[in-house]
Amino acid sequence: MATLILVRHGRSTANTAGVLAGWTPGVALDERGNAQAAALPARLAGVPLAAVVTSPLQRCRETVQPLLDARPGLPLHPEDLIGECHYGDWSGRKLAELSAEPLMEVVQQHPSNAAFPGGESMRAMQARAVEAVRDWNERIETEHGPDAVYAMCSHGDIIKSVVADALGMHLDLFQRISVEPCSLTVIRYTRLRPYLVRLGDTGDLASLMPREQPAEEQAEVGGGAGAP
């Protein structure tokens, strides 16, 4: 079956503001995010992409635009099912403020039992994302053959949940996975099993450098802002 390149959107204004964006309109890439997006065509230059599938949200569309500009005629397909988690009443709120909510402990330790007030459950988020990937795998293979490669631009929690499914991990373990802004995660799907080929590859080791403040022990809901 097809090989999938999952692209997390570049760093956004919500990432740098420490805000949980969700489906809040008008969340764009920040200056660094635009630079990350501009570098994407060169990073994928040797890859014969059959298509690009993207979340409809602005920060994802802005991330793939330089790639589309570099490859005129490359098909683009918006896909609502890989849009950000519907965080409901949490959308637009500061992550520092949300850390005090009792639900945050459930999100961190038992996400399969977490449902956002006025939004969706994390189980539902994973189910729709995995369904979309499976459907697009079949579509891409039918149209372009079993060796086709395509890109899908989405969001941190969505990508982590798809990776967990590919690894056969329970959703309760998915907070152990980290994908930085504009990182590339590659999954090769076969008839018998998926293979995780790359995870959160940015080509940059800056996130491993010592920081002025210790790294958070909790996983950042939405995916975090990446290396400073």
Backbone as a ProteinNet text record, in pm:
[ID]
protein_1_A
[PRIMARY]
MATLILVRHGRSTANTAGVLAGWTPGVALDERGNAQAAALPARLAGVPLAAVVTSPLQRCRETVQPLLDARPGLPLHPEDLIGECHYGDWSGRKLAELSAEPLMEVVQQHPSNAAFPGGESMRAMQARAVEAVRDWNERIETEHGPDAVYAMCSHGDIIKSVVADALGMHLDLFQRISVEPCSLTVIRYTRLRPYLVRLGDTGDLASLMPREQPAEEQAEVGGGAGAP
[TERTIARY]
83.4	0	87.2	24.3	94.7	186.2	281.1	364.7	315.5	294.9	237.5	344	358.5	443.2	351	352.7	273.6	356.9	304.4	372.2	294.2	357.5	290.6	307.5	204.2	213.1	329.7	378.7	485.6	440.4	538.2	506	406.9	304.8	196.3	199.2	119.9	107.7	50.3	-33.9	-89.1	18.4	107.1	215.6	301.4	341.2	431.4	359.9	228.7	151.4	109.2	137.5	98.1	-52	-118.7	-264.1	-302.7	-407.8	-461	-554.7	-509.4	-582.9	-708.1	-698.1	-811.8	-854.1	-984.4	-1038.9	-1061.3	-999.5	-1012.2	-966.2	-1048.9	-1008.5	-897.7	-822.7	-723.3	-590.7	-567	-437.5	-341.8	-243.3	-151.2	-14.6	74.2	213.1	280.7	372.5	451.2	574.5	664.9	780.6	862.8	886.8	963.1	884	753.6	670.9	673.8	672.6	682.3	816.8	923.1	1055.4	1059.8	995.7	989.9	915.5	803.9	725.9	805.4	880.7	960.2	1069.1	1114.1	1219.9	1164.8	1034.3	974.4	1000	989.2	1014.6	1153.4	1255	1390.6	1403.6	1337.8	1345.5	1281	1180.7	1108.7	1144.9	1253.2	1286	1301.3	1354.4	1377.5	1261.9	1151.2	1038.5	931.3	894.5	792.4	651.3	604.4	473.8	360.5	264	146.2	39.8	34.8	-69	-35.1	-102.9	-97.4	-239.4	-255.3	-383.1	-359.6	-452.3	-428.7	-552.4	-528.1	-630.6	-676.6	-804.2	-852.1	-809.2	-747.1	-713.7	-597.9	-601.2	-510.8	-364.3	-323.8	-182.4	-131.2	-217.8	-177.3	-172.3	-270.8	-271.8	-150.5	-112.4	6.5	134.2	135.2	253.9	279.4	175.4	194.9	202.6	170.5	166.5	301.5	414.8	542.7	569.9	528.2	546.2	462	340.1	253.1	307.2	362.1	420.5	540.6	616	736.2	701.7	580.6	539.9	404.6	401.2	274.3	208	79	5.8	-4.5	67.5	56.5	-83.2	-160.8	-299	-304.3	-397.7	-421.1	-563.3	-576.9	-707.7	-730	-821.4	-856.2	-931.1	-907.7	-971.3	-1006.9	-1136.6	-1181.8	-1146.4	-1141.6	-1121	-982.2	-887.9	-754.8	-734.8	-844.9	-837.5	-808	-768	-730.2	-840.5	-800.9	-898.4	-995.1	-1122.2	-1222.3	-1214.2	-1140.4	-1118.8	-1234.8	-1335	-1455.4	-1426.9	-1471.6	-1458.3	-1312.4	-1223.3	-1081.3	-1015.1	-1075.9	-1014.8	-991.8	-873.2	-840.6	-791.3	-785.3	-740.1	-590.6	-530	-387.6	-360.9	-256.1	-221	-181.4	-117	-79	-202.3	-308.3	-433.8	-501	-495.9	-560.4	-490.7	-363.5	-289.5	-349.8	-425.9	-489.2	-624.5	-675.1	-803.5	-788.8	-882.8	-874.5	-870.6	-936.4	-937.6	-798.4	-708.1	-575.5	-502	-520.6	-456.2	-506.9	-635	-691.3	-632.9	-622.7	-564.8	-422.3	-348.5	-209.8	-196.7	-277.2	-257.1	-352.7	-471.2	-573.7	-653.3	-583.6	-650.2	-766.8	-767.3	-880.1	-1009.5	-999.3	-1118.1	-1142.4	-1068.5	-1078.4	-1173.3	-1266.5	-1356.4	-1359.6	-1337.3	-1328.9	-1468.2	-1492.7	-1626.4	-1666.2	-1780.2	-1825	-1751.3	-1664.3	-1584.8	-1600.2	-1489.5	-1494.8	-1403	-1417.4	-1328.4	-1201.2	-1095.5	-971	-983.8	-1070	-1096.7	-1157.8	-1255.1	-1319.7	-1221.1	-1131.4	-1028.7	-942.5	-894.4	-809.7	-885.8	-1009.6	-1087.4	-1106.5	-1140.5	-1163.6	-1034	-924.2	-795.7	-747.3	-756.9	-713.1	-802.5	-930.7	-1022.6	-982.3	-949.3	-908.5	-781.5	-683.9	-558.4	-584.1	-663.7	-691.6	-762.6	-858.7	-932	-839.4	-752.2	-661	-554.8	-510.9	-417.3	-476.2	-601.5	-666.7	-684.6	-723.8	-746.1	-616.1	-509.9	-381.6	-327.3	-339	-290.2	-368.9	-501.1	-584.6	-547	-521.3	-494.1	-348.8	-255.1	-113.1	-26.9	-84.5	-8.4	41	84.5	120.9	247.5	329.7	453.8	439.6	318.6	296.9	328.3	372.7	402.1	318.9	255.7	180.5	201.3	174.9	193.6	58.8	54.8	-66.9	-27.1	-76.3	-40.1	-149.4	-110.1	-209.5	-150.3	-198.9	-172	-109	-47	29.9	-45.2	-160.2	-233.4	-288.3	-325.7	-373.2	-260.8	-143.6	-30.7	11.3	17.9	54.4	-44.5	-171.7	-271.8	-260.9	-225.9	-206.7	-82.3	24	145.4	116.6	41.4	7.1	-67.2	-160.5	-233.2	-138.4	-46.9	46.5	137.2	171.5	259.2	182.9	50	-29.2	-30.7	-7.7	-7.2	-147.6	-178.1	-303.5	-297.6	-412.3	-417.3	-365.4	-378	-330.1	-179.3	-107.7	38	81.4	-13.8	26.7	95.5	80.5	149.3	299.7	344.8	489.5	554.4	473.1	521.3	532.5	636.8	656.2	680.2	607.3	628.9	633.7	747.5	765.5	702.1	685.9	632.6	713.9	643.2	699.7	789.7	770.6	843	776.7	855.4	807.2	805.4	691.9	674.9	629.2	698.8	671.9	625.1	512.2	458.9	438	498.5	477	375	264.1	157.8	172.3	156	159.9	34.6	18.7	-99.5	-108.4	7.7	8.6	28.3	104.6	130.6	187.4	173.3	243.5	385.9	473.9	610.2	634.2	678.7	715.6	858.1	874.6	1004.1	1077.1	1003.2	1057.4	957.4	1009.5	922	970.5	888	919	1050.7	1085.7	1215.9	1214.3	1299.6	1313.2	1449.2	1541.5	1678	1751.1	1696.2	1749.8	1751.7	1867.6	1879.5	1871.8	1822.6	1817.6	1733.4	1632	1545.4	1616.1	1736.2	1811.8	1906.8	1922.4	2013.5	1956.6	2044.2	1995.4	1916.5	1811.5	1725.3	1741	1704.7	1711.6	1616.8	1500.6	1406.1	1394.9	1378.1	1366.7	1247.3	1260.9	1149.9	1032.2	912.3	791.9	783.5	739.2	718.7	588.6	491.5	365.6	376.7	299.5	291.3	205.6	250.9	175.1	59.8	-60.5	-178.6	-172.1	-197	-186.2	-51.9	51.2	179.7	297.1	276.1	387.9	449.7	541.3	600	733.8	786.2	912.7	1032.7	1148.4	1273.3	1268.3	1333.2	1330.5	1402.5
-119.3	0	124.7	239.3	366.8	395.2	484.2	538	678.3	704.7	830.8	914.5	1039.2	1136.1	1231.2	1219.7	1308.8	1432.8	1548.9	1675.8	1750.3	1778.1	1866.8	2009.9	2091.6	2230	2302.4	2406.9	2487.2	2557.6	2615.5	2681	2793.6	2798.4	2895	3003	3105.6	3213.6	3161.4	3058.8	2999.3	2921.3	2852.2	2779.7	2873.7	2985.4	3077.3	3153.4	3166.1	3234.2	3138.5	3008.9	2911.8	2893.6	2903.1	2893.4	2763.1	2698.3	2578.8	2624.3	2615.3	2675.9	2599.2	2466.9	2390.8	2440.5	2461.4	2507.8	2659	2731.7	2876.9	2935.4	3015.6	3070.6	3174.9	3193.5	3300.6	3266.8	3140.8	3102.2	3072.8	3159.7	3152.1	3103.8	3078.8	3051.6	3179.4	3165.1	3280.7	3290.3	3380.3	3401.4	3274.6	3206.1	3081.4	2974.4	2968.4	2871.8	2891.4	3017.5	3045.8	3001.3	3018.5	2972.6	2820.6	2755	2608.9	2560.7	2626.6	2589.8	2614	2723.8	2756.5	2652.5	2586.7	2485.1	2348.7	2332.5	2201.6	2149.3	2232.3	2179.7	2118	2179.4	2124.8	1994.4	1985.7	1862.7	1745.4	1774.5	1668	1661.5	1728.3	1743.8	1611.1	1510.1	1383.8	1285.4	1328.7	1237.7	1261.3	1160.1	1176.5	1171.1	1282.5	1286.4	1271.9	1188.4	1170.6	1275.1	1323.8	1418.8	1475.7	1583.1	1641.4	1646.1	1593.9	1600.8	1690.9	1781.5	1874.5	1898.5	1919.7	1975.7	2108.5	2142.3	2268.4	2392.3	2375.4	2490.9	2571	2702.1	2796.5	2759.5	2720.4	2693.7	2574.2	2480.1	2367.5	2409.6	2484.7	2530.8	2618.2	2701.4	2785.4	2701.5	2592.5	2506.5	2439.9	2393.2	2319.3	2410.4	2539.4	2626	2635.9	2651.8	2655.4	2526.7	2414.4	2287.2	2284.3	2333.3	2338.6	2437.1	2548.8	2647.3	2588.6	2503.1	2443.7	2330.1	2278.1	2164.7	2194.1	2277.7	2308	2179.9	2170.2	2052.1	1942.4	1955.7	1856	1865	1757.2	1764	1795.6	1881.5	1917.2	1877.2	1808.1	1760.7	1802	1894.5	1924.2	1805	1782.2	1669.3	1708.1	1726.2	1766.3	1665	1536.4	1431.8	1435.1	1506.8	1519.6	1659.4	1734.3	1863	1843.2	1949.8	1946.4	1884.7	1834.1	1786.2	1900.2	1866.1	1965.1	1977.6	2079.2	2096.7	2167.1	2207.3	2265	2388.4	2387.8	2504.1	2534.1	2440.7	2465.1	2545.8	2552.9	2621.1	2768.4	2816.7	2957.1	2991.3	2894.3	2920.3	2893.2	2958.7	2941.5	2801.5	2737.5	2605.4	2610.2	2718.8	2732	2733.5	2794.4	2797.5	2660.2	2592.3	2461.7	2355	2375.3	2274.5	2252.5	2350	2337	2265.7	2240.1	2172.3	2023.8	1968.1	1824.7	1735.3	1777.4	1697	1680.3	1776.4	1768.6	1642.6	1602.4	1480.1	1358.9	1358.5	1249.1	1252.5	1371.5	1386.8	1332	1354.4	1309.9	1160.7	1110.6	974.6	870.8	913.2	818.4	880.9	921.8	997.2	923.8	792.4	720.6	745.9	805	838.3	988.9	1064.9	1211.7	1261.9	1345.3	1412.4	1559.8	1646.5	1789.5	1849.7	1933.6	1992.5	2073.9	2040.3	2109.3	2066.9	1965.4	1919.9	1770.7	1705.5	1562.2	1486.8	1356	1271.5	1244.5	1209.4	1175.9	1043.2	955.5	832.5	865	956.6	994.7	1063.1	1145.7	1211.7	1108.6	1009.5	907.3	826.6	790.5	706.8	774.6	904	972.4	990.5	1017.9	1037.9	908.7	798.2	669.5	628.6	653	623.3	701.7	830.1	912.4	858.5	820.8	767.7	640.3	550.2	424.4	451.6	541.7	574.3	635.7	727.6	790.7	693.7	600.9	498.3	421.2	380.7	304.6	389.2	512	600.7	628	657.7	686.8	563.1	446.9	325	294.6	313.3	286.9	377.9	507	604.2	607.2	570.2	590.3	465.3	356	232.3	207.8	84.2	45.1	110.3	165.9	230	381.8	432	576.5	632.3	756.5	830	957.3	988.2	1112.6	1178.5	1308.6	1386.2	1424.3	1429.3	1469.4	1567	1690.6	1794.1	1804.7	1785.3	1783.6	1843.5	1797.1	1859.8	1758.8	1812.7	1729.2	1610	1634	1523.7	1426.5	1477.9	1390.8	1297.9	1353.1	1273	1171.1	1212.6	1119.6	1004	1032	925.6	828.9	879	792.5	705.7	763.6	686.7	576.9	609.8	509.8	392.7	423.7	317	231.7	296.3	223	130.6	172.5	93.1	-9.8	-10.6	-101.2	-61.7	67.4	119.2	159.4	136.9	187.6	340	403.1	549.7	606.5	532.9	582.2	601.5	549.6	565	671.3	734.7	820.9	949.2	987.9	1107.2	1085.2	963.7	936.5	973.8	1006.6	1040.5	1192.3	1238.5	1382.7	1413	1511.1	1557.2	1709.7	1764.7	1910.2	1975.9	2108.1	2179	2152.9	2128.6	2102.1	1978.7	1888.3	1761.6	1666.3	1570.6	1470.3	1334.1	1268.8	1133.9	1045.9	936.1	853.2	714.2	672.9	539.5	469.6	354	272.3	164.2	167.7	70.1	-48.8	-169	-290.2	-371.9	-482.3	-565.7	-623.8	-649.9	-716.6	-622.9	-515.4	-425.4	-293.2	-186	-60.8	-64.7	12.7	30.6	178.3	211.7	349.9	371.9	453.3	472.7	595.1	700.9	821.9	871.6	931.4	988.6	1127.7	1229	1364.9	1417.9	1386.9	1424.4	1570.9	1650.9	1791.2	1818.8	1723.9	1748.1	1847.6	1874	1975.9	1917.6	1923.2	1868.1	1975.2	2094.3	2204.2	2169.9	2086	2053.5	1969.8	1916.8	1837.5	1922.7	2049.9	2136.8	2169.1	2189	2227.2	2357	2365	2482.9	2557.2	2685.8	2765.2	2710.1	2659.8	2597.2	2449.7	2361.4	2218.7	2192.7	2091.9	2054.7	2004.9	2034.3	1990.5	1838	1783.4	1639.4	1599.5	1690.9	1661.5	1681.6	1604.7	1626.3	1748.9	1835.4	1957.1	1926.4	1953.4	1927.1	2013.3	1950.6	2020.2	2006.3	1966.4	1934.6	2020.8	2140.7	2223	2304.2	2394	2489.6	2445.1	2331.9	2283.1	2346.1	2332.3	2384.4	2535.3	2593.8	2740.4	2811.8
0	0	0	11.1	-1.2	117.6	94	200.8	233.2	360.8	407.9	477.1	434.2	504.1	580.1	711	796.3	828.4	793.5	818.1	925.5	1037.4	1132.5	1081.7	1095.1	1049.6	1115.9	1052.3	1109.5	1237	1305.5	1433	1410.6	1494.5	1477.1	1583.9	1561.3	1659.9	1790.7	1784.7	1907	1982.1	1908.2	1974.2	2056.9	1997.3	2067.6	2179.4	2169.1	2274	2384.6	2367.4	2468.8	2477.6	2363.4	2357.5	2287.8	2337	2272.4	2161.2	2038	1927.1	1889	1876.7	1827.3	1689.9	1672.8	1545.3	1544.7	1636.6	1640	1506.4	1440.2	1310.1	1324.3	1215.8	1211.9	1275.6	1311.8	1369	1253.7	1237.2	1123.4	1168.6	1073.6	1105.5	1154.1	1249.8	1290.3	1198.8	1228.8	1141.2	1124.4	1235.1	1226.7	1151	1174.5	1104.7	954.5	910.1	767.1	710.9	789.4	745.2	737	832.8	829.3	704.6	675.2	557.1	429	424.6	306.2	281	387.8	374.1	334.1	341.6	315.6	173.7	68.2	-67.1	-82.3	-24.8	-35.6	41.3	155.4	236.1	163.8	81.6	11.2	-137.2	-174.7	-316.9	-390.2	-324.7	-392.8	-384.3	-327.6	-304.2	-410.5	-486.9	-591.9	-533.7	-484.9	-419.3	-520.3	-485	-569.6	-540.6	-415.7	-376.5	-239.6	-205.6	-71.6	-16.9	103.3	174.8	295.9	323.9	434.1	518.9	645.3	732.9	673.2	688.2	630.1	706.9	823.1	905.5	846.5	871.8	805.3	822.1	942.6	967.6	886.5	855.9	770.5	623.9	579.9	440.5	411.3	508.6	490.1	487.3	561	565.2	431	363.6	237.9	115.8	130.7	13.2	-59	12.3	-60.9	-138.3	-84.3	-154.5	-281.6	-272.9	-390.6	-493.9	-447.2	-539.4	-613.3	-543.3	-603.6	-699.9	-687.3	-772.5	-836.5	-936.4	-1002.2	-1052.6	-1028.3	-1072.3	-968.6	-856.2	-749.3	-687.3	-689.2	-638.7	-489.4	-452	-312.8	-276	-161.3	-116.8	29.1	57.3	196	256.7	385.9	454.6	597.9	623.7	756.5	864.3	830.5	930.6	993.2	930.6	992	1049.2	1062.4	1130.8	1278.7	1342.9	1484.5	1570.2	1685.2	1782.8	1815.6	1830.9	1872.8	2025.1	2070.8	2213.9	2283.9	2208.8	2268.3	2351.3	2476.5	2564.9	2599.6	2573.8	2600.6	2489.4	2374.6	2260.7	2290.9	2255.3	2275	2413.9	2503.9	2640.9	2655.4	2753.3	2779.4	2836.2	2785.3	2835.3	2982.9	3025	3165.7	3255.4	3207.9	3282.6	3282.4	3168.9	3157.4	3240	3271.5	3347.7	3486.5	3535.7	3667.2	3661.2	3542.4	3527.6	3562.6	3641.7	3674.2	3551.1	3443.5	3322.1	3262.3	3287.4	3228.3	3273.2	3398.7	3445.8	3368	3333.9	3254.3	3113.4	3055.7	2922	2919	3026.8	3032.8	3061.5	3155.2	3205	3147.1	3105.2	3059.9	2945.7	2836.5	2731.3	2665.2	2669.1	2609.7	2685.8	2806	2884	2889.4	2807.5	2811.9	2703.1	2744.7	2649.5	2686.7	2587.7	2614.2	2623.8	2723.9	2740.4	2617.9	2560.9	2441	2315.7	2325.7	2211.9	2189.8	2156.4	2128.8	2223.3	2224.7	2303.5	2224	2294.9	2226.7	2151.7	2198.6	2122.9	1987	1986.9	1861	1767.4	1824.4	1744.4	1673.3	1748.6	1687.4	1582.8	1613.8	1522.2	1386.9	1388.5	1260.3	1182.9	1255.3	1187.5	1123.1	1195.8	1141.7	1024.6	1035.2	925	800.2	818.3	704	639.7	720.8	667.4	587.9	643.6	573.1	440.5	442.1	319.5	214.7	257.4	162.7	113	197.7	151.1	32.8	46.6	-59.3	-185.1	-164.6	-279.3	-354.8	-280.3	-343.5	-414.7	-352.6	-416	-543.4	-538.3	-655.5	-771.5	-740.6	-845.7	-891.9	-801.6	-832	-814.7	-769.3	-755.9	-614.4	-585.4	-448.9	-395	-482	-436.2	-422.4	-431.2	-425.7	-287.2	-287.6	-164.1	-165.5	-53.4	-46.5	88.9	94.3	216.6	274.8	406.3	477.7	586.9	578.5	675.8	781.5	905.9	1013.2	1140.4	1255.3	1384.4	1481	1586.2	1678.1	1733.6	1796.1	1858	1754.3	1637.9	1530.6	1485.6	1459.4	1412.4	1517.1	1642.8	1749.9	1758.8	1739.5	1749	1631.2	1512.2	1396	1415.8	1470.3	1498.3	1600.1	1704.8	1805.9	1742.1	1653.2	1583.3	1499.3	1427.6	1342.4	1423.5	1544.2	1631.2	1713.3	1702.8	1785.3	1931.4	1958.8	2095.7	2137.8	2263.5	2318.2	2320	2299.3	2301.5	2432.5	2541.6	2670.7	2673.7	2574.7	2568.3	2468.3	2400	2288.9	2334.3	2460.9	2509.9	2521.5	2500.5	2501.1	2367.3	2269.4	2135.5	2123.5	2057.1	2038.3	1891.4	1838.2	1700.2	1700.2	1661.8	1664.8	1541.9	1545.3	1428.7	1302.6	1194	1061.7	1058.9	1154.9	1151.8	1053.7	1006	911.3	979.2	973	1025.5	909.3	886.2	769.1	812.3	757.6	783.7	649.3	635.1	515.2	549.2	481.4	507.4	413.2	465.2	383.6	413.9	343.3	361	501.7	563.6	693.7	811.2	790.2	903.8	854	932.7	900.5	956.5	893.3	941.9	967.2	1087.6	1118.5	1070.6	966.6	902.1	957.3	986.8	1048.6	1152.6	1259.6	1360.9	1397.2	1370.9	1413.6	1362.8	1238.5	1182.9	1139.2	1200.6	1161.1	1098.4	1110.6	1064.8	1153.4	1271.4	1361.8	1502.3	1568.3	1703.1	1811.6	1775.7	1873	1994.7	1976.3	2089.3	2195.9	2161.5	2258.4	2341.7	2305.9	2379.8	2517	2617.3	2750.4	2744.5	2824.4	2825.8	2957.4	2955	3077.1	3183.3	3137.9	3228.1	3191.2	3289.6	3258.9	3167.9	3082.3	2995	3077.8	3031.1	3100.5	3101.9	3216.1	3223.6	3158.3	3154.7	3090.7	2940	2865.3	2720.8	2695.6	2604.7	2577.2	2483.6	2531.2	2450.2	2323.3	2209.6	2082.6	2015.7	2091.6	2029.2	2067	2122.6	2165.1	2052.6	2091.2	1998.2	1941.3	1989.4	1937.1	2003.2	1936.9	1990.7	2002.4	2103.6	2120	2005.5
[MASK]
++++++++++++++++++++++++++++++++++++++++++++++++++++++++++++++++++++++++++++++++++++++++++++++++++++++++++++++++++++++++++++++++++++++++++++++++++++++++++++++++++++++++++++++++++++++++++++++++++++++++++++++++++++++++++++++++++++

